[in-house]
mmCIF file of C-alpha atoms in Angstrom:
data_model
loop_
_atom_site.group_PDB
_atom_site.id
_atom_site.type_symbol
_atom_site.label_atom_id
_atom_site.label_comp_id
_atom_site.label_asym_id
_atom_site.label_seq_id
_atom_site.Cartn_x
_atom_site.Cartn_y
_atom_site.Cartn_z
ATOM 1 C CA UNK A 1046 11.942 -12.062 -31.315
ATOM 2 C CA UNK A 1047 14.458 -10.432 -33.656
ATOM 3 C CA UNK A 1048 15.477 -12.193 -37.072
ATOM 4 C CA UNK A 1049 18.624 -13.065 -38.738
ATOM 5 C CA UNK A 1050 19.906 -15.671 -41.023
ATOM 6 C CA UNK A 1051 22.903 -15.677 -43.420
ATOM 7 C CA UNK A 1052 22.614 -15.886 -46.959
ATOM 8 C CA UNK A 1053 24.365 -15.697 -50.835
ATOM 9 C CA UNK A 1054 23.335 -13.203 -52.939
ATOM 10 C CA UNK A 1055 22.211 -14.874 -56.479
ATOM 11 C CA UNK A 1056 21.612 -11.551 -58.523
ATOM 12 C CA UNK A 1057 19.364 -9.222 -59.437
ATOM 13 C CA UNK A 1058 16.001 -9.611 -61.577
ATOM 14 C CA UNK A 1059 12.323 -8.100 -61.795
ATOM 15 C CA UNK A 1060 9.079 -8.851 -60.221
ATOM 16 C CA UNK A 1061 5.505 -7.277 -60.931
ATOM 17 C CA UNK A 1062 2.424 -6.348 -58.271
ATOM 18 C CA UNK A 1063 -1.015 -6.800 -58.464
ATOM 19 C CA UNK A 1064 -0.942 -3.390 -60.781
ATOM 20 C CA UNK A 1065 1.278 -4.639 -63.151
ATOM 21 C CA UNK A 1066 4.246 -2.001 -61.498
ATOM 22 C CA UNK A 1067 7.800 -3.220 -61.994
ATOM 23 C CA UNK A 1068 9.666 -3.636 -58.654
ATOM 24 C CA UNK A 1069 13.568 -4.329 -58.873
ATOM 25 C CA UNK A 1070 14.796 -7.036 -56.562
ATOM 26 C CA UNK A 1071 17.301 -8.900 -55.537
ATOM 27 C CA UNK A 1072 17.371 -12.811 -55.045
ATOM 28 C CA UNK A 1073 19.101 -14.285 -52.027
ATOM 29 C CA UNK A 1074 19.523 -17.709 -51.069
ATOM 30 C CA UNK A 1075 18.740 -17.284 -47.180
ATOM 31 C CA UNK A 1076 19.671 -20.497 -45.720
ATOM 32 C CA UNK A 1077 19.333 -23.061 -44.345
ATOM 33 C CA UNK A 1078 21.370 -21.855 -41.409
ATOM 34 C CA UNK A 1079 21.908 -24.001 -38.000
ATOM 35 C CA UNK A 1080 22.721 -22.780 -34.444
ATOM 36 C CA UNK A 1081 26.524 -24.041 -34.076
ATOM 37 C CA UNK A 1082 26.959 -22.187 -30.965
ATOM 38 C CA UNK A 1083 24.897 -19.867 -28.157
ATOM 39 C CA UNK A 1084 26.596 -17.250 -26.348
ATOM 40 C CA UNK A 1085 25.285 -16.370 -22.328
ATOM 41 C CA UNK A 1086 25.918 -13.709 -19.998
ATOM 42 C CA UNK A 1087 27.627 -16.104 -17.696
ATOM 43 C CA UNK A 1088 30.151 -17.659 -19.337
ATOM 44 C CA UNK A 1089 30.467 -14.942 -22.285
ATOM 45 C CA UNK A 1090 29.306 -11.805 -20.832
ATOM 46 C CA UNK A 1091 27.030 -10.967 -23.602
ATOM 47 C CA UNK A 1092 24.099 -12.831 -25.267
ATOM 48 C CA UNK A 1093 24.054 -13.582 -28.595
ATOM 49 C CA UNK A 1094 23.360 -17.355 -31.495
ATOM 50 C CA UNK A 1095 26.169 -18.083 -33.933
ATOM 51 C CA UNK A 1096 25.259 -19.252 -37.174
ATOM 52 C CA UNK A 1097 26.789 -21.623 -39.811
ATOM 53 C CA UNK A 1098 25.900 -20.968 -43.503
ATOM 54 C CA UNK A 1099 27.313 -23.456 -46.254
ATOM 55 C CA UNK A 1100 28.330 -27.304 -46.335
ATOM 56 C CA UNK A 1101 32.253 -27.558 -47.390
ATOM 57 C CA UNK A 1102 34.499 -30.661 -47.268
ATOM 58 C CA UNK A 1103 36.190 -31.838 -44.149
ATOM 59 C CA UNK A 1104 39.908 -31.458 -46.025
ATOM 60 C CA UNK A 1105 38.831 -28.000 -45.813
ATOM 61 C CA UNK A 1106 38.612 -27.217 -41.987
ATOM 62 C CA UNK A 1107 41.242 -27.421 -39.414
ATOM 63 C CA UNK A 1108 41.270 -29.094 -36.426
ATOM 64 C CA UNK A 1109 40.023 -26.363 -33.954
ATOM 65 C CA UNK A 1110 37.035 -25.930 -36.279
ATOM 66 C CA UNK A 1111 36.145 -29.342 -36.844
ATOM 67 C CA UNK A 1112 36.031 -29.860 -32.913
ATOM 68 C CA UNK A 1113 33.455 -26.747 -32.209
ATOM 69 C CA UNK A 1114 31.476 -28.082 -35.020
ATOM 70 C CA UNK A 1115 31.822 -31.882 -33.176
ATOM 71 C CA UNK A 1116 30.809 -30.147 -30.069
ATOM 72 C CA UNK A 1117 27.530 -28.790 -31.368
ATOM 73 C CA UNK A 1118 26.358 -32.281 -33.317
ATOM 74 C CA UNK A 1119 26.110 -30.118 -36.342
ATOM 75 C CA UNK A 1120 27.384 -30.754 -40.302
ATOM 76 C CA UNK A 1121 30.708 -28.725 -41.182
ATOM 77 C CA UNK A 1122 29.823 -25.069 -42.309
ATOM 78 C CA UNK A 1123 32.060 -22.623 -44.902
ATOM 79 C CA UNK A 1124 30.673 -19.326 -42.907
ATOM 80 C CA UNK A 1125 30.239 -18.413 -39.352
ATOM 81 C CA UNK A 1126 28.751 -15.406 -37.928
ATOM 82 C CA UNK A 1127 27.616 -13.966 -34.638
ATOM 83 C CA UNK A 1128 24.383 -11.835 -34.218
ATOM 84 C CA UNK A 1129 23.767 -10.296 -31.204
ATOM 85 C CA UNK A 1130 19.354 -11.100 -30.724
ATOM 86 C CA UNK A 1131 17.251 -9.644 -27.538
ATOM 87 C CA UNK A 1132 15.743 -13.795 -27.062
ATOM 88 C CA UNK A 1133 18.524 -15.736 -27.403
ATOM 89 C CA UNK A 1134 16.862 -17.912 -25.139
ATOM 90 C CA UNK A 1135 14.226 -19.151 -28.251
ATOM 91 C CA UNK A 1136 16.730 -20.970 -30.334
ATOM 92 C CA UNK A 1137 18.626 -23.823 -29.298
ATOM 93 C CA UNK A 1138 22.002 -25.543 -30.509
ATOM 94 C CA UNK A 1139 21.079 -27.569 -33.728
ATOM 95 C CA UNK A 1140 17.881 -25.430 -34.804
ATOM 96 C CA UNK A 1141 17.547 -24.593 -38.257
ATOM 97 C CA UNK A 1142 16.460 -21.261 -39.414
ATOM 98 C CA UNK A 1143 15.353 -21.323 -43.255
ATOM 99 C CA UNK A 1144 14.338 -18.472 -45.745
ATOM 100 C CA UNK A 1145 10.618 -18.588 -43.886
ATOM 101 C CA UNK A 1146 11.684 -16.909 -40.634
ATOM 102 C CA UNK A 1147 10.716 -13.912 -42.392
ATOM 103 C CA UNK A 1148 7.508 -13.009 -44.282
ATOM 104 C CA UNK A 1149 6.746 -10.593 -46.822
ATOM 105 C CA UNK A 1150 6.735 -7.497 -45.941
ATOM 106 C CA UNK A 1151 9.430 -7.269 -43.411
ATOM 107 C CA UNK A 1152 11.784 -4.038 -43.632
ATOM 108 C CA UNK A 1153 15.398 -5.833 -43.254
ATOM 109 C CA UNK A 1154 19.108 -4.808 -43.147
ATOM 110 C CA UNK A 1155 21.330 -6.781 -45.612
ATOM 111 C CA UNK A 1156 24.931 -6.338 -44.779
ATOM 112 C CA UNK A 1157 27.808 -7.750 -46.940
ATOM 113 C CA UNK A 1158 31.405 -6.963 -48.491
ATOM 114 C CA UNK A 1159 30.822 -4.083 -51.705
ATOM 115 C CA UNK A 1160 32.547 -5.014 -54.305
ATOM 116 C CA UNK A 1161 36.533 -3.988 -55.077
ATOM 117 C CA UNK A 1162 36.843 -1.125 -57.530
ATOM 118 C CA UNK A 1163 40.828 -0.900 -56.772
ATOM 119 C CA UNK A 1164 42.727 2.033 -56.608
ATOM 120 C CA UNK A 1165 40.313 5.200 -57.593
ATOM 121 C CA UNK A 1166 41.006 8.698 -57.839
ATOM 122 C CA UNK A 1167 39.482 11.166 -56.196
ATOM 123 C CA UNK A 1168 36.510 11.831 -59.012
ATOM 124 C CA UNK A 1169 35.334 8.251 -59.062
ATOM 125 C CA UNK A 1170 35.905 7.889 -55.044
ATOM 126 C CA UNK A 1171 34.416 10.992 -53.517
ATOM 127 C CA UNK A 1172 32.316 12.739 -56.880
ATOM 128 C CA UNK A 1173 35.185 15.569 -57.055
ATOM 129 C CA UNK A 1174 34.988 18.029 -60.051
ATOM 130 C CA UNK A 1175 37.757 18.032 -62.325
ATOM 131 C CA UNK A 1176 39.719 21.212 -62.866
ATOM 132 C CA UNK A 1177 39.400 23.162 -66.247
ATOM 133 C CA UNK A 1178 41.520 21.269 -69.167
ATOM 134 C CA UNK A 1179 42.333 24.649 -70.990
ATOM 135 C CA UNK A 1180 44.635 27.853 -69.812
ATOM 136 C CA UNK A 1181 47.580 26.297 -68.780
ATOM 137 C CA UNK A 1182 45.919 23.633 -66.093
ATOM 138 C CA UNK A 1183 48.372 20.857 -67.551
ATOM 139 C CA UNK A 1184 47.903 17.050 -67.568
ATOM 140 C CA UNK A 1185 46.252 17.116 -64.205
ATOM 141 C CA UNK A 1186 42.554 17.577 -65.104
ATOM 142 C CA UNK A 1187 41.805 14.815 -62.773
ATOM 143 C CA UNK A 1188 43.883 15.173 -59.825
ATOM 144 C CA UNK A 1189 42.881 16.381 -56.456
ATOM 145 C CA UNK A 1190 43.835 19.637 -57.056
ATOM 146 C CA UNK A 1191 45.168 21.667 -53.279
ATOM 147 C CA UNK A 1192 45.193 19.952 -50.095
ATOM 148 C CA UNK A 1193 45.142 23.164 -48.533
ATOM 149 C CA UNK A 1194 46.888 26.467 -47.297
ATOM 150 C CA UNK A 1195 50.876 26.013 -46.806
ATOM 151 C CA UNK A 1196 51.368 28.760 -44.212
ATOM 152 C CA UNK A 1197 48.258 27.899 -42.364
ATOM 153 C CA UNK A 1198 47.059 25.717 -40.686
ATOM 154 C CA UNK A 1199 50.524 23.885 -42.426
ATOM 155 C CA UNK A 1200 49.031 20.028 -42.335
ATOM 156 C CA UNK A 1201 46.443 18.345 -44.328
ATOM 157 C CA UNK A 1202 43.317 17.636 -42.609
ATOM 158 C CA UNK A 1203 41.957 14.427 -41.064
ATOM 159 C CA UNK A 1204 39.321 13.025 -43.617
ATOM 160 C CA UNK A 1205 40.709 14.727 -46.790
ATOM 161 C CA UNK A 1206 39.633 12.965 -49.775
ATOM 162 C CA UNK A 1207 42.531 11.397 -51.754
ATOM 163 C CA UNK A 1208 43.023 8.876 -53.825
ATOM 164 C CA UNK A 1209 43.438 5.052 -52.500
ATOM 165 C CA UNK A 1210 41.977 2.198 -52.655
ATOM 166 C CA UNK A 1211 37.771 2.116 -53.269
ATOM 167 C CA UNK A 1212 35.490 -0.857 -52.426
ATOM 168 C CA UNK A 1213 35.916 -3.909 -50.453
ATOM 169 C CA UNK A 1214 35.036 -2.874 -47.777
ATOM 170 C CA UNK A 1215 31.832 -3.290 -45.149
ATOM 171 C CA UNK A 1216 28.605 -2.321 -46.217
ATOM 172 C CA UNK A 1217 25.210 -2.336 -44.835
ATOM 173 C CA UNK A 1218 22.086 -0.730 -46.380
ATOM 174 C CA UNK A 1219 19.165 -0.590 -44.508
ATOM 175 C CA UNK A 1220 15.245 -0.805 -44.459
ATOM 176 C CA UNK A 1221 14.496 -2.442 -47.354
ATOM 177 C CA UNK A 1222 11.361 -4.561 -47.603
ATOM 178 C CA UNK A 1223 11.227 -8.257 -48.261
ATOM 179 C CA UNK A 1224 8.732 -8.561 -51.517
ATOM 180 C CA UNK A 1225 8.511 -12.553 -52.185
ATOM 181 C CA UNK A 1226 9.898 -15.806 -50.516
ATOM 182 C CA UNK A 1227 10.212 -18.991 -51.603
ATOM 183 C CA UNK A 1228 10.546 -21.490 -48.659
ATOM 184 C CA UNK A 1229 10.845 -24.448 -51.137
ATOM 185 C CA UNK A 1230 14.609 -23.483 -52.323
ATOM 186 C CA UNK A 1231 15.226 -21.130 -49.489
ATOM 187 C CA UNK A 1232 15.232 -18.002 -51.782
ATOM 188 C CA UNK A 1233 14.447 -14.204 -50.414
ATOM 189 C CA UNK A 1234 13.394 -11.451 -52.724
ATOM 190 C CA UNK A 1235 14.661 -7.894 -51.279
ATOM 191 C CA UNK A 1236 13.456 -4.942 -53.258
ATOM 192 C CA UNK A 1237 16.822 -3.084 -54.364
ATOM 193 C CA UNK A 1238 20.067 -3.287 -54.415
ATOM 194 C CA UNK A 1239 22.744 -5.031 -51.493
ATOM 195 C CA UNK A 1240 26.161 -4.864 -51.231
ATOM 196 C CA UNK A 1241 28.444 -6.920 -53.284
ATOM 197 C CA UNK A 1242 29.066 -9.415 -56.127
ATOM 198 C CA UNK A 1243 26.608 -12.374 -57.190
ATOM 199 C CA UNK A 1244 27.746 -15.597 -54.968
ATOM 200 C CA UNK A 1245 28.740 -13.015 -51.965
ATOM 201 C CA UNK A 1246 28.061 -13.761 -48.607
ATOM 202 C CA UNK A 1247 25.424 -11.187 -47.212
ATOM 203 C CA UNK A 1248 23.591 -11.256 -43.813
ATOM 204 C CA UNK A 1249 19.768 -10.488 -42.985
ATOM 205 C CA UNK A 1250 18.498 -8.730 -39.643
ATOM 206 C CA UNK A 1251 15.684 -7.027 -38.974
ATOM 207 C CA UNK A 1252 15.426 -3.530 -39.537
ATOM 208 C CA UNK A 1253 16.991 -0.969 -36.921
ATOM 209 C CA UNK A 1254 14.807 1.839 -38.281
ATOM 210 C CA UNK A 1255 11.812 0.131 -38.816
#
């Protein structure tokens, strides 16, 4: 059966093998997530669990929430999420999936929200060079230089790399491999880096390349 749980990442530290080699990892708190809802074929046209991550206070949640949270039996949760599994049929409303649903070892997704650099220009955004800052070239070292011919083709193209806003945006990075977990306080060790800030909200699957 496939994996998933939801999880907040805590930051980044250091862990060492059996060799003494430095691995770089970073610490999640995976859980403890509970089934709020199940999605069938029948009634949804698609299979798939939702999950609720996070206890928040009842002032908190409106109405329509707090009455598909009623519906399930289950505590109020800050973060919802859908993940589409090939056995939905294994879990069941009110099951409770902690940090030990995976096991060392385990090459994993992590997908969350990078973190918002603002608006960029075109060298921090895309890696452009800059243009030459002697012989005339102006103030404008570090703009995007031409967008193209004027005669022909006359337009700019589709996917031309300008400045705008950078960041904040969805991000998954994939196949990384799970090197320590700590069922006790529900805490994942993922070699590498993940998306986003510390205290983000990132999610777990397994691996689509593994």
């Amino acid at each position: 059966m496939q994996k998933c749980i939801v999880g907040k990442k805590i930051g980044m530290t250091q862990l060492f093998d059996e060799s003494g080699k430095m691995i770089p990892v970073t610490v999640v708190e995976a859980g403890p997530c509970v089934v709020v809802q199940k999605k069938t074929t029948e009634n949804d046209g698609y299979e798939a669990v939702q999950l609720g991550f996070g206890d928040i206070s009842e002032k908190a949640v409106n109405k329509p929430l707090k009455g598909h949270f009623a519906k399930a039996g289950v505590a109020l949760k800050r973060v919802l999420r859908e993940f589409r599994l090939d056995d939905c049929s294994a879990l069941s409303v009110g099951d409770i999936i902690k940090a030990d649903t995976f096991a060392v070892g385990d090459a994993v997704d992590v997908a969350g929200v990078s973190k918002g650099k603002g608006y960029a220009g075109t060298i921090k955004r895309f890696g452009n060079h800059r243009l030459k800052e002697t012989h005339g070239s102006g103030p404008v070292a570090r703009h995007a230089g031409s967008n193209g011919a004027c005669s022909s083709p006359s337009r700019v193209f589709k996917g031309k790399g300008l400045p705008g806003h950078m960041g904040a945006e969805n991000v998954t990075v994939q196949n990384l491999s799970i090197v320590k977990i700590d069922a006790e306080n529900n805490l994942i060790a993922i070699r590498g880096a993940i998306p986003g800030a510390k205290g983000g909200v990132v999610f777990i699957t397994d691996s689509v390349k593994a």
